[in-house]
């Protein structure tokens, strides 16, 4: 193992304060070194570490997964006494005495050298041994990670109310669950019937549900499979809890109708319109009204208990409805009535104020095509334009709009209540036309709507200028699939396709993965070839519009520090010919080792950095450049039934250029509603996204868009972004907040030393480090591999000509402190 020798320790002064000189000739055993065998642990599962000693050769009796087995080396071996001091790296020091007359055996130390850390982490342990009789000594420094063996714990909750072995329902409301071993306690609440806990230390725990919650909700624990005593080890542990109802053995029912009450009399009269797909809920159970506005709901509960029946308020607001004849409330209290008792079932109607007669859902459709003969109508053999963004709006005075995208035939359609009239205006995104080399002078057409969406079709004619047979628009992205942990299998999804208008022909795609990570070749489809840390595909397609993806698995090694950055990137380019737009030819993904799995999140990347940032981490952007930012929003249906409709609300930061918004890719058919003032609504109508318990691979979705920051942004400008994801008519799931900060990219100092500089940055051949006085340096890549290291005084130039293009971290240690700087190899 490589030793790290520190120039100055406070502990040396403790032992050597009275030493005036050191004689060349000494008597007895002269200590010359302190070594550890190659089998010395670098990580341990628990929090307790030990140090042992033997003389000249290792002692087998001192071996152990939590023991650092030092060997004291020297000359003229005889029996000797020595003093040991261990600085554990967390402010605690252990001083001990020992002696031996035999080599290769474990030396008894008084007291025993052991230490328990307060928290998991990586610590620098400094050790010194000192023979007072001849004033010889040795010292060593090692890094040890403690508390590294963490696991994942999953718990699902179901209800068998009468304990007859038949599951009545699942609980979607939050349930407080506790996992404890008497010393360590983990507490969390279920979400969508799933309790998921990451980074649980290995051990034996007791699983329980808050008894106050059980009593308040009239449940008792019927069974825990396999048992309430849970043994957690590396990997994942799953438990199923079945709840019984405390005082009832049957299901309760309610029924009613949802309709537009035009005359406000509280009754469904002739000519009044029933409302379909209205979400009604009670005790966590949700049903939807049918085409006649009728609903029937059954739920577990206690007979004669009062419960709350409600019509979802978000759904009402979304559709512009209001409640009538119920005091303006969408809430109703009902008494629990058994479904099959013969007693009258609760009947609760929801008369709505719909603004008079309900406006029928209007549909607008048309074709976008290359108008070769200039007649404004799509004729046979004229090329359709796939993926073209069609903008629909009510009038030129409003700043709200809807953007829909054409399919492989150039066809687009939108159905909804966006327009209160029978027509909308339509045009093509001018920036999209410019990106693809088309004439950006397309005018505006009027689309006539109809309830069926098929009787009226408009035509948006494009002057393609002969580019349709030579220009393809290839794109690629990389998105995460599940969590990312050391010593486990990671799943990464690469997406790619062609927006046209030309056929892709021959094209090449690559995917790069971190050093030390290995790919499972059997998961690579489409003939990908692995060379080093890059997968290359040489592909061909005669299609002018297609979309593909591949989920590839990678083996992440153990022994990594939590938070280690692993980067996955993808590129795509035509082998011959030109690409209409290169802004979407590169994808990127940052995975942090130890990241828990959040299926609903948002990440941001700047193209030159080729990385994505999760959560509230700061990503610096260049204050001297108008940067383009790429955002990825992921979502997953972790419920127990398909999601019919999904939409996402994204409020763009005021420091972004809203007019530069460009959609890169979406996993499903999507419509973009520009609500004005930077508020974007991404709609996935009729997506019917599978739930993860039924079909996990098909339960995921995502979208990727690109947008420029404002040209006037200056140093210190902050850009934040948060998304709100709505599944059907449930409350929103709020993603993390991305954060960008305009800084001077050349030499970003994250440490405490401000007189450390690196230039040029970016660099291609030589990198010069400037630091006053003596300093040590390490240049490491994003996987933690050391590219260059050494010591210097004042300045040092190092060659990076053989380093791969990308971002590196330069760590500098001097007498004035430590500094960490990001550098870019271009």
Tab-separated table of C-alpha atoms in Angstrom, residues 344-778:
chain	number	residue	atom	x	y	z
A	344	UNK	CA	-79.411	2.316	1.616
A	345	UNK	CA	-75.946	3.205	0.316
A	346	UNK	CA	-74.664	6.762	0.654
A	347	UNK	CA	-75.544	8.733	-2.485
A	348	UNK	CA	-73.479	11.882	-2.947
A	349	UNK	CA	-73.867	13.932	-6.115
A	350	UNK	CA	-71.513	16.697	-7.258
A	351	UNK	CA	-73.405	19.367	-9.224
A	352	UNK	CA	-70.871	21.629	-10.890
A	353	UNK	CA	-70.887	25.154	-12.192
A	354	UNK	CA	-69.426	24.685	-15.656
A	355	UNK	CA	-70.009	28.160	-17.045
A	356	UNK	CA	-73.235	27.247	-18.790
A	357	UNK	CA	-73.182	24.494	-21.366
A	358	UNK	CA	-69.903	22.592	-21.259
A	359	UNK	CA	-67.664	23.518	-24.173
A	360	UNK	CA	-66.944	20.312	-26.061
A	361	UNK	CA	-63.360	19.164	-26.295
A	362	UNK	CA	-62.136	20.587	-29.592
A	363	UNK	CA	-59.522	18.965	-31.827
A	364	UNK	CA	-57.229	20.662	-34.327
A	365	UNK	CA	-55.044	18.843	-36.823
A	366	UNK	CA	-52.941	19.266	-39.934
A	367	UNK	CA	-49.815	18.353	-41.886
A	368	UNK	CA	-46.372	19.945	-42.141
A	369	UNK	CA	-44.570	19.165	-45.393
A	370	UNK	CA	-42.072	20.324	-47.985
A	371	UNK	CA	-44.148	22.118	-50.594
A	372	UNK	CA	-42.134	21.256	-53.735
A	373	UNK	CA	-44.620	22.782	-56.208
A	374	UNK	CA	-45.593	25.753	-54.042
A	375	UNK	CA	-49.361	25.189	-54.202
A	376	UNK	CA	-49.900	25.113	-50.416
A	377	UNK	CA	-51.411	21.620	-50.429
A	378	UNK	CA	-49.677	18.354	-49.584
A	379	UNK	CA	-49.514	16.377	-52.823
A	380	UNK	CA	-48.308	12.805	-53.368
A	381	UNK	CA	-44.492	12.453	-53.208
A	382	UNK	CA	-44.056	15.678	-51.245
A	383	UNK	CA	-41.945	14.954	-48.172
A	384	UNK	CA	-43.559	15.156	-44.701
A	385	UNK	CA	-41.585	16.826	-41.911
A	386	UNK	CA	-41.434	14.751	-38.724
A	387	UNK	CA	-40.805	16.299	-35.310
A	388	UNK	CA	-41.752	19.803	-36.459
A	389	UNK	CA	-42.989	22.019	-33.572
A	390	UNK	CA	-46.389	23.464	-34.483
A	391	UNK	CA	-47.467	26.436	-32.341
A	392	UNK	CA	-51.219	26.883	-31.725
A	393	UNK	CA	-52.651	30.045	-30.160
A	394	UNK	CA	-55.975	31.808	-29.796
A	395	UNK	CA	-54.987	35.315	-30.871
A	396	UNK	CA	-51.869	37.337	-31.518
A	397	UNK	CA	-52.369	39.449	-28.387
A	398	UNK	CA	-51.803	36.622	-25.893
A	399	UNK	CA	-48.439	35.199	-24.881
A	400	UNK	CA	-49.817	31.704	-24.159
A	401	UNK	CA	-49.712	28.925	-26.701
A	402	UNK	CA	-49.586	25.175	-27.264
A	403	UNK	CA	-46.800	23.403	-29.129
A	404	UNK	CA	-47.429	19.977	-30.666
A	405	UNK	CA	-45.023	17.872	-32.694
A	406	UNK	CA	-45.611	16.113	-36.003
A	407	UNK	CA	-45.267	12.341	-36.357
A	408	UNK	CA	-43.397	10.415	-39.053
A	409	UNK	CA	-46.089	11.320	-41.613
A	410	UNK	CA	-45.905	15.048	-40.824
A	411	UNK	CA	-49.286	14.872	-39.053
A	412	UNK	CA	-50.085	16.766	-35.844
A	413	UNK	CA	-53.187	16.886	-33.683
A	414	UNK	CA	-54.298	18.485	-30.437
A	415	UNK	CA	-57.495	17.835	-28.493
A	416	UNK	CA	-58.469	19.903	-25.473
A	417	UNK	CA	-60.415	22.846	-24.128
A	418	UNK	CA	-57.624	25.353	-24.766
A	419	UNK	CA	-59.754	27.339	-27.196
A	420	UNK	CA	-63.233	28.659	-26.407
A	421	UNK	CA	-63.902	29.171	-30.098
A	422	UNK	CA	-64.068	26.786	-33.028
A	423	UNK	CA	-60.698	27.860	-34.447
A	424	UNK	CA	-57.058	28.517	-33.518
A	425	UNK	CA	-54.077	29.994	-35.345
A	426	UNK	CA	-51.101	27.787	-36.255
A	427	UNK	CA	-47.519	28.416	-37.313
A	428	UNK	CA	-44.085	26.784	-37.135
A	429	UNK	CA	-41.389	27.647	-34.612
A	430	UNK	CA	-39.142	30.111	-36.449
A	431	UNK	CA	-36.046	29.009	-34.484
A	432	UNK	CA	-36.702	25.385	-35.491
A	433	UNK	CA	-36.908	26.403	-39.146
A	434	UNK	CA	-33.627	28.281	-38.850
A	435	UNK	CA	-31.880	25.394	-37.083
A	436	UNK	CA	-32.923	23.037	-39.874
A	437	UNK	CA	-31.971	25.316	-42.761
A	438	UNK	CA	-35.502	26.084	-43.944
A	439	UNK	CA	-36.961	29.411	-45.018
A	440	UNK	CA	-38.037	31.049	-41.711
A	441	UNK	CA	-40.813	33.089	-43.323
A	442	UNK	CA	-43.665	30.612	-42.806
A	443	UNK	CA	-46.908	32.429	-42.233
A	444	UNK	CA	-49.905	31.721	-40.032
A	445	UNK	CA	-52.867	29.543	-40.945
A	446	UNK	CA	-56.255	29.137	-39.300
A	447	UNK	CA	-57.292	25.691	-38.095
A	448	UNK	CA	-60.984	24.903	-37.746
A	449	UNK	CA	-61.720	22.646	-34.763
A	450	UNK	CA	-64.175	19.814	-34.467
A	451	UNK	CA	-65.116	17.398	-31.656
A	452	UNK	CA	-63.868	14.435	-33.697
A	453	UNK	CA	-60.687	16.066	-34.868
A	454	UNK	CA	-60.875	14.522	-38.334
A	455	UNK	CA	-63.248	16.667	-40.357
A	456	UNK	CA	-60.948	19.688	-40.762
A	457	UNK	CA	-57.264	19.431	-41.644
A	458	UNK	CA	-54.880	22.299	-42.264
A	459	UNK	CA	-51.632	22.417	-44.232
A	460	UNK	CA	-48.419	24.167	-43.174
A	461	UNK	CA	-46.297	24.362	-46.313
A	462	UNK	CA	-42.508	24.728	-45.941
A	463	UNK	CA	-39.998	25.893	-48.530
A	464	UNK	CA	-37.362	23.227	-47.812
A	465	UNK	CA	-34.851	24.464	-50.361
A	466	UNK	CA	-33.882	20.972	-51.465
A	467	UNK	CA	-32.547	19.941	-48.052
A	468	UNK	CA	-34.991	17.134	-47.395
A	469	UNK	CA	-32.849	14.402	-48.924
A	470	UNK	CA	-29.496	15.444	-47.418
A	471	UNK	CA	-30.221	16.760	-43.932
A	472	UNK	CA	-31.088	14.532	-40.981
A	473	UNK	CA	-31.409	15.672	-37.366
A	474	UNK	CA	-29.850	12.974	-35.182
A	475	UNK	CA	-30.160	13.271	-31.413
A	476	UNK	CA	-29.080	11.360	-28.309
A	477	UNK	CA	-29.505	11.598	-24.522
A	478	UNK	CA	-28.417	9.534	-21.515
A	479	UNK	CA	-30.814	9.114	-18.590
A	480	UNK	CA	-30.588	7.217	-15.274
A	481	UNK	CA	-32.734	4.173	-14.598
A	482	UNK	CA	-32.353	3.300	-10.896
A	483	UNK	CA	-30.069	4.289	-7.993
A	484	UNK	CA	-26.289	4.152	-8.257
A	485	UNK	CA	-24.239	2.314	-5.625
A	486	UNK	CA	-20.830	0.743	-5.252
A	487	UNK	CA	-20.476	-3.032	-5.569
A	488	UNK	CA	-23.780	-3.249	-7.459
A	489	UNK	CA	-25.293	-3.371	-10.945
A	490	UNK	CA	-26.138	0.031	-12.415
A	491	UNK	CA	-28.729	0.559	-15.163
A	492	UNK	CA	-28.200	3.404	-17.645
A	493	UNK	CA	-30.525	4.254	-20.541
A	494	UNK	CA	-29.172	5.626	-23.834
A	495	UNK	CA	-31.777	7.235	-26.105
A	496	UNK	CA	-31.339	8.217	-29.737
A	497	UNK	CA	-33.251	8.912	-32.917
A	498	UNK	CA	-33.767	11.142	-35.949
A	499	UNK	CA	-36.114	14.096	-36.329
A	500	UNK	CA	-35.547	14.243	-40.090
A	501	UNK	CA	-36.472	15.551	-42.548
A	502	UNK	CA	-33.855	13.453	-44.349
A	503	UNK	CA	-33.094	9.798	-43.736
A	504	UNK	CA	-30.346	9.079	-41.232
A	505	UNK	CA	-28.365	6.766	-43.523
A	506	UNK	CA	-25.098	5.558	-41.978
A	507	UNK	CA	-24.363	7.054	-38.580
A	508	UNK	CA	-22.088	6.411	-35.597
A	509	UNK	CA	-23.036	6.530	-31.928
A	510	UNK	CA	-20.769	6.203	-28.905
A	511	UNK	CA	-21.272	5.835	-25.173
A	512	UNK	CA	-18.428	6.377	-22.703
A	513	UNK	CA	-18.456	5.101	-19.114
A	514	UNK	CA	-16.172	5.676	-16.089
A	515	UNK	CA	-12.812	4.007	-15.525
A	516	UNK	CA	-13.083	0.989	-13.212
A	517	UNK	CA	-16.699	0.359	-14.221
A	518	UNK	CA	-17.275	-2.672	-16.454
A	519	UNK	CA	-20.104	-3.127	-18.935
A	520	UNK	CA	-22.202	-6.271	-19.240
A	521	UNK	CA	-21.754	-6.941	-22.945
A	522	UNK	CA	-24.865	-9.143	-23.096
A	523	UNK	CA	-27.045	-6.074	-22.414
A	524	UNK	CA	-25.689	-4.135	-25.400
A	525	UNK	CA	-28.035	-4.366	-28.379
A	526	UNK	CA	-27.737	-3.288	-32.008
A	527	UNK	CA	-24.189	-4.587	-32.473
A	528	UNK	CA	-22.351	-2.239	-30.143
A	529	UNK	CA	-18.597	-2.886	-29.809
A	530	UNK	CA	-16.707	-2.272	-26.548
A	531	UNK	CA	-13.208	-0.788	-26.690
A	532	UNK	CA	-11.757	0.357	-23.370
A	533	UNK	CA	-14.387	2.519	-21.716
A	534	UNK	CA	-16.308	3.311	-24.900
A	535	UNK	CA	-19.122	1.495	-26.697
A	536	UNK	CA	-19.398	2.248	-30.427
A	537	UNK	CA	-22.298	1.524	-32.739
A	538	UNK	CA	-22.108	1.811	-36.522
A	539	UNK	CA	-25.757	1.939	-37.546
A	540	UNK	CA	-27.917	2.587	-40.580
A	541	UNK	CA	-31.487	3.710	-41.024
A	542	UNK	CA	-33.495	4.629	-44.095
A	543	UNK	CA	-36.128	6.258	-41.887
A	544	UNK	CA	-36.485	10.021	-41.658
A	545	UNK	CA	-38.077	9.784	-38.200
A	546	UNK	CA	-37.407	7.205	-35.504
A	547	UNK	CA	-36.743	6.893	-31.777
A	548	UNK	CA	-34.823	4.079	-30.017
A	549	UNK	CA	-33.406	3.329	-26.592
A	550	UNK	CA	-31.287	0.678	-24.925
A	551	UNK	CA	-30.936	-0.041	-21.194
A	552	UNK	CA	-27.347	-1.152	-20.522
A	553	UNK	CA	-26.108	-2.561	-17.221
A	554	UNK	CA	-22.711	-1.808	-15.681
A	555	UNK	CA	-20.859	-3.360	-12.750
A	556	UNK	CA	-19.814	-0.690	-10.252
A	557	UNK	CA	-16.823	-1.833	-8.155
A	558	UNK	CA	-16.673	-1.759	-4.364
A	559	UNK	CA	-14.305	0.278	-2.229
A	560	UNK	CA	-15.507	3.619	-3.611
A	561	UNK	CA	-16.182	6.664	-1.478
A	562	UNK	CA	-19.775	7.837	-1.251
A	563	UNK	CA	-20.212	10.821	-3.544
A	564	UNK	CA	-17.606	9.675	-6.081
A	565	UNK	CA	-18.561	11.218	-9.453
A	566	UNK	CA	-19.117	8.814	-12.351
A	567	UNK	CA	-19.884	10.252	-15.771
A	568	UNK	CA	-21.675	8.629	-18.714
A	569	UNK	CA	-21.771	10.446	-22.064
A	570	UNK	CA	-23.148	9.731	-25.525
A	571	UNK	CA	-22.536	11.200	-28.988
A	572	UNK	CA	-24.144	10.692	-32.374
A	573	UNK	CA	-23.214	11.923	-35.850
A	574	UNK	CA	-23.881	10.985	-39.476
A	575	UNK	CA	-21.075	9.054	-41.161
A	576	UNK	CA	-21.673	11.012	-44.341
A	577	UNK	CA	-23.804	14.040	-45.095
A	578	UNK	CA	-24.778	16.814	-42.711
A	579	UNK	CA	-26.782	17.082	-39.533
A	580	UNK	CA	-29.522	19.715	-39.475
A	581	UNK	CA	-28.846	20.676	-35.866
A	582	UNK	CA	-25.888	19.726	-33.675
A	583	UNK	CA	-27.304	21.083	-30.420
A	584	UNK	CA	-28.764	17.655	-29.630
A	585	UNK	CA	-25.855	15.451	-30.715
A	586	UNK	CA	-24.440	14.830	-27.238
A	587	UNK	CA	-25.963	13.389	-24.088
A	588	UNK	CA	-24.545	13.320	-20.570
A	589	UNK	CA	-25.252	11.914	-17.137
A	590	UNK	CA	-23.573	12.272	-13.742
A	591	UNK	CA	-24.111	9.423	-11.271
A	592	UNK	CA	-22.899	9.968	-7.706
A	593	UNK	CA	-21.934	6.766	-5.912
A	594	UNK	CA	-24.436	6.238	-3.129
A	595	UNK	CA	-27.232	8.243	-4.785
A	596	UNK	CA	-30.646	7.055	-3.650
A	597	UNK	CA	-33.216	6.399	-6.349
A	598	UNK	CA	-35.550	9.314	-6.893
A	599	UNK	CA	-37.690	8.470	-9.936
A	600	UNK	CA	-39.018	12.029	-10.165
A	601	UNK	CA	-36.140	14.469	-10.489
A	602	UNK	CA	-34.595	17.215	-12.573
A	603	UNK	CA	-30.999	17.632	-13.761
A	604	UNK	CA	-29.158	20.353	-15.679
A	605	UNK	CA	-26.040	20.358	-17.858
A	606	UNK	CA	-24.094	22.868	-19.859
A	607	UNK	CA	-22.872	21.437	-23.189
A	608	UNK	CA	-19.161	22.167	-22.774
A	609	UNK	CA	-19.151	20.587	-19.316
A	610	UNK	CA	-20.793	17.433	-20.675
A	611	UNK	CA	-22.157	16.621	-17.239
A	612	UNK	CA	-25.455	16.795	-15.405
A	613	UNK	CA	-25.999	18.045	-11.872
A	614	UNK	CA	-28.621	16.676	-9.466
A	615	UNK	CA	-30.407	18.254	-6.548
A	616	UNK	CA	-29.290	21.561	-5.136
A	617	UNK	CA	-25.656	21.111	-6.140
A	618	UNK	CA	-24.082	24.216	-7.626
A	619	UNK	CA	-22.968	24.085	-11.234
A	620	UNK	CA	-20.783	27.005	-12.253
A	621	UNK	CA	-21.371	28.549	-15.670
A	622	UNK	CA	-19.134	31.020	-17.442
A	623	UNK	CA	-19.977	34.631	-16.611
A	624	UNK	CA	-18.242	35.721	-19.831
A	625	UNK	CA	-20.322	33.497	-22.127
A	626	UNK	CA	-24.019	33.189	-22.902
A	627	UNK	CA	-24.406	29.549	-21.880
A	628	UNK	CA	-26.909	27.030	-23.216
A	629	UNK	CA	-28.403	24.839	-20.479
A	630	UNK	CA	-29.933	21.408	-21.060
A	631	UNK	CA	-32.571	20.231	-18.564
A	632	UNK	CA	-33.805	16.651	-18.110
A	633	UNK	CA	-36.999	15.914	-16.148
A	634	UNK	CA	-37.671	12.276	-15.208
A	635	UNK	CA	-40.844	10.739	-13.839
A	636	UNK	CA	-42.045	7.269	-12.888
A	637	UNK	CA	-45.448	5.852	-11.996
A	638	UNK	CA	-44.816	4.135	-8.652
A	639	UNK	CA	-48.521	3.691	-7.938
A	640	UNK	CA	-50.645	0.578	-8.326
A	641	UNK	CA	-52.570	1.443	-11.512
A	642	UNK	CA	-51.721	3.023	-14.888
A	643	UNK	CA	-51.499	6.813	-15.009
A	644	UNK	CA	-53.978	8.034	-17.633
A	645	UNK	CA	-52.669	11.574	-18.020
A	646	UNK	CA	-49.484	13.231	-16.792
A	647	UNK	CA	-48.492	16.862	-16.975
A	648	UNK	CA	-45.522	18.826	-15.661
A	649	UNK	CA	-45.470	22.498	-14.661
A	650	UNK	CA	-42.050	24.122	-15.047
A	651	UNK	CA	-41.535	27.802	-14.201
A	652	UNK	CA	-38.485	29.022	-16.102
A	653	UNK	CA	-36.121	31.329	-14.253
A	654	UNK	CA	-36.337	34.992	-15.295
A	655	UNK	CA	-32.604	34.865	-16.127
A	656	UNK	CA	-33.286	32.406	-18.966
A	657	UNK	CA	-34.125	33.473	-22.521
A	658	UNK	CA	-37.638	32.006	-22.767
A	659	UNK	CA	-37.779	32.517	-26.542
A	660	UNK	CA	-34.818	30.115	-27.021
A	661	UNK	CA	-36.680	27.098	-25.579
A	662	UNK	CA	-35.993	24.026	-27.758
A	663	UNK	CA	-37.321	20.531	-27.040
A	664	UNK	CA	-34.562	17.948	-27.479
A	665	UNK	CA	-36.468	14.746	-26.758
A	666	UNK	CA	-39.484	13.279	-24.955
A	667	UNK	CA	-40.068	9.635	-24.077
A	668	UNK	CA	-43.769	9.764	-25.093
A	669	UNK	CA	-46.010	11.902	-27.288
A	670	UNK	CA	-46.105	15.297	-25.656
A	671	UNK	CA	-47.673	18.718	-26.034
A	672	UNK	CA	-46.010	21.881	-24.713
A	673	UNK	CA	-48.381	24.537	-23.414
A	674	UNK	CA	-46.734	27.946	-23.017
A	675	UNK	CA	-48.837	29.596	-20.330
A	676	UNK	CA	-46.892	32.837	-20.586
A	677	UNK	CA	-44.525	34.552	-18.138
A	678	UNK	CA	-42.053	31.682	-18.433
A	679	UNK	CA	-44.500	29.032	-17.208
A	680	UNK	CA	-44.367	25.876	-19.336
A	681	UNK	CA	-46.793	22.987	-19.087
A	682	UNK	CA	-45.680	19.661	-20.604
A	683	UNK	CA	-48.727	17.477	-21.288
A	684	UNK	CA	-48.702	13.714	-21.839
A	685	UNK	CA	-52.394	13.093	-22.643
A	686	UNK	CA	-53.624	9.499	-22.679
A	687	UNK	CA	-50.135	8.277	-21.819
A	688	UNK	CA	-51.466	5.322	-19.789
A	689	UNK	CA	-48.063	4.956	-18.154
A	690	UNK	CA	-47.754	1.505	-16.593
A	691	UNK	CA	-47.279	1.276	-12.830
A	692	UNK	CA	-43.935	0.000	-11.570
A	693	UNK	CA	-45.419	-3.021	-9.766
A	694	UNK	CA	-46.945	-4.325	-13.015
A	695	UNK	CA	-44.308	-3.342	-15.591
A	696	UNK	CA	-41.262	-1.581	-14.122
A	697	UNK	CA	-39.397	-0.962	-17.429
A	698	UNK	CA	-42.442	0.759	-18.956
A	699	UNK	CA	-43.209	2.861	-15.855
A	700	UNK	CA	-40.572	5.512	-16.693
A	701	UNK	CA	-40.781	8.685	-18.739
A	702	UNK	CA	-38.698	11.791	-19.324
A	703	UNK	CA	-38.226	14.906	-21.405
A	704	UNK	CA	-35.136	16.922	-22.349
A	705	UNK	CA	-35.068	20.564	-23.412
A	706	UNK	CA	-32.415	23.195	-24.132
A	707	UNK	CA	-32.581	26.895	-23.331
A	708	UNK	CA	-30.129	29.812	-23.375
A	709	UNK	CA	-29.443	32.060	-20.422
A	710	UNK	CA	-30.047	35.774	-20.942
A	711	UNK	CA	-27.220	37.486	-22.793
A	712	UNK	CA	-27.162	40.262	-20.173
A	713	UNK	CA	-26.439	37.895	-17.264
A	714	UNK	CA	-23.321	38.857	-15.318
A	715	UNK	CA	-21.062	37.484	-12.588
A	716	UNK	CA	-23.134	36.305	-9.641
A	717	UNK	CA	-26.328	35.654	-11.613
A	718	UNK	CA	-28.138	32.626	-10.141
A	719	UNK	CA	-30.448	30.384	-12.161
A	720	UNK	CA	-32.814	28.019	-10.339
A	721	UNK	CA	-35.395	25.623	-11.727
A	722	UNK	CA	-37.964	23.289	-10.147
A	723	UNK	CA	-40.590	21.062	-11.789
A	724	UNK	CA	-44.010	19.945	-10.501
A	725	UNK	CA	-45.178	16.547	-11.787
A	726	UNK	CA	-48.912	15.719	-11.758
A	727	UNK	CA	-50.123	12.124	-12.152
A	728	UNK	CA	-53.783	12.204	-13.175
A	729	UNK	CA	-55.426	14.482	-10.590
A	730	UNK	CA	-53.236	13.755	-7.605
A	731	UNK	CA	-51.259	16.394	-5.753
A	732	UNK	CA	-47.989	17.312	-7.477
A	733	UNK	CA	-44.672	15.602	-6.889
A	734	UNK	CA	-42.090	18.370	-6.512
A	735	UNK	CA	-38.632	17.686	-7.936
A	736	UNK	CA	-35.318	18.893	-6.602
A	737	UNK	CA	-34.186	22.417	-7.519
A	738	UNK	CA	-31.322	22.783	-10.001
A	739	UNK	CA	-28.891	25.619	-9.378
A	740	UNK	CA	-26.485	27.414	-11.723
A	741	UNK	CA	-24.125	30.238	-10.760
A	742	UNK	CA	-22.322	32.579	-13.163
A	743	UNK	CA	-18.655	32.559	-12.176
A	744	UNK	CA	-15.219	32.973	-13.681
A	745	UNK	CA	-14.655	29.466	-15.050
A	746	UNK	CA	-10.879	29.995	-15.327
A	747	UNK	CA	-9.617	28.686	-11.992
A	748	UNK	CA	-12.614	28.062	-9.757
A	749	UNK	CA	-11.200	27.768	-6.229
A	750	UNK	CA	-13.215	25.673	-3.805
A	751	UNK	CA	-10.632	25.490	-1.008
A	752	UNK	CA	-9.429	28.031	1.490
A	753	UNK	CA	-6.260	29.136	-0.308
A	754	UNK	CA	-6.861	32.062	-2.637
A	755	UNK	CA	-3.276	32.478	-3.913
A	756	UNK	CA	-3.359	29.231	-5.884
A	757	UNK	CA	-3.892	29.716	-9.620
A	758	UNK	CA	-3.932	27.502	-12.709
A	759	UNK	CA	-3.598	28.682	-16.307
A	760	UNK	CA	-4.502	28.479	-19.106
A	761	UNK	CA	-7.926	27.086	-18.303
A	762	UNK	CA	-9.187	25.470	-20.518
A	763	UNK	CA	-5.872	24.001	-21.706
A	764	UNK	CA	-4.844	21.472	-24.340
A	765	UNK	CA	-1.109	20.780	-23.854
A	766	UNK	CA	0.443	22.357	-20.741
A	767	UNK	CA	-1.134	23.354	-17.434
A	768	UNK	CA	0.760	25.735	-15.148
A	769	UNK	CA	0.188	25.798	-11.382
A	770	UNK	CA	1.136	28.887	-9.399
A	771	UNK	CA	1.303	28.738	-5.591
A	772	UNK	CA	3.522	30.747	-3.239
A	773	UNK	CA	6.156	28.540	-1.562
A	774	UNK	CA	6.382	24.738	-1.474
A	775	UNK	CA	3.321	22.759	-2.502
A	776	UNK	CA	2.173	19.228	-3.412
A	777	UNK	CA	-0.363	18.657	-6.174
A	778	UNK	CA	-2.580	15.925	-7.648
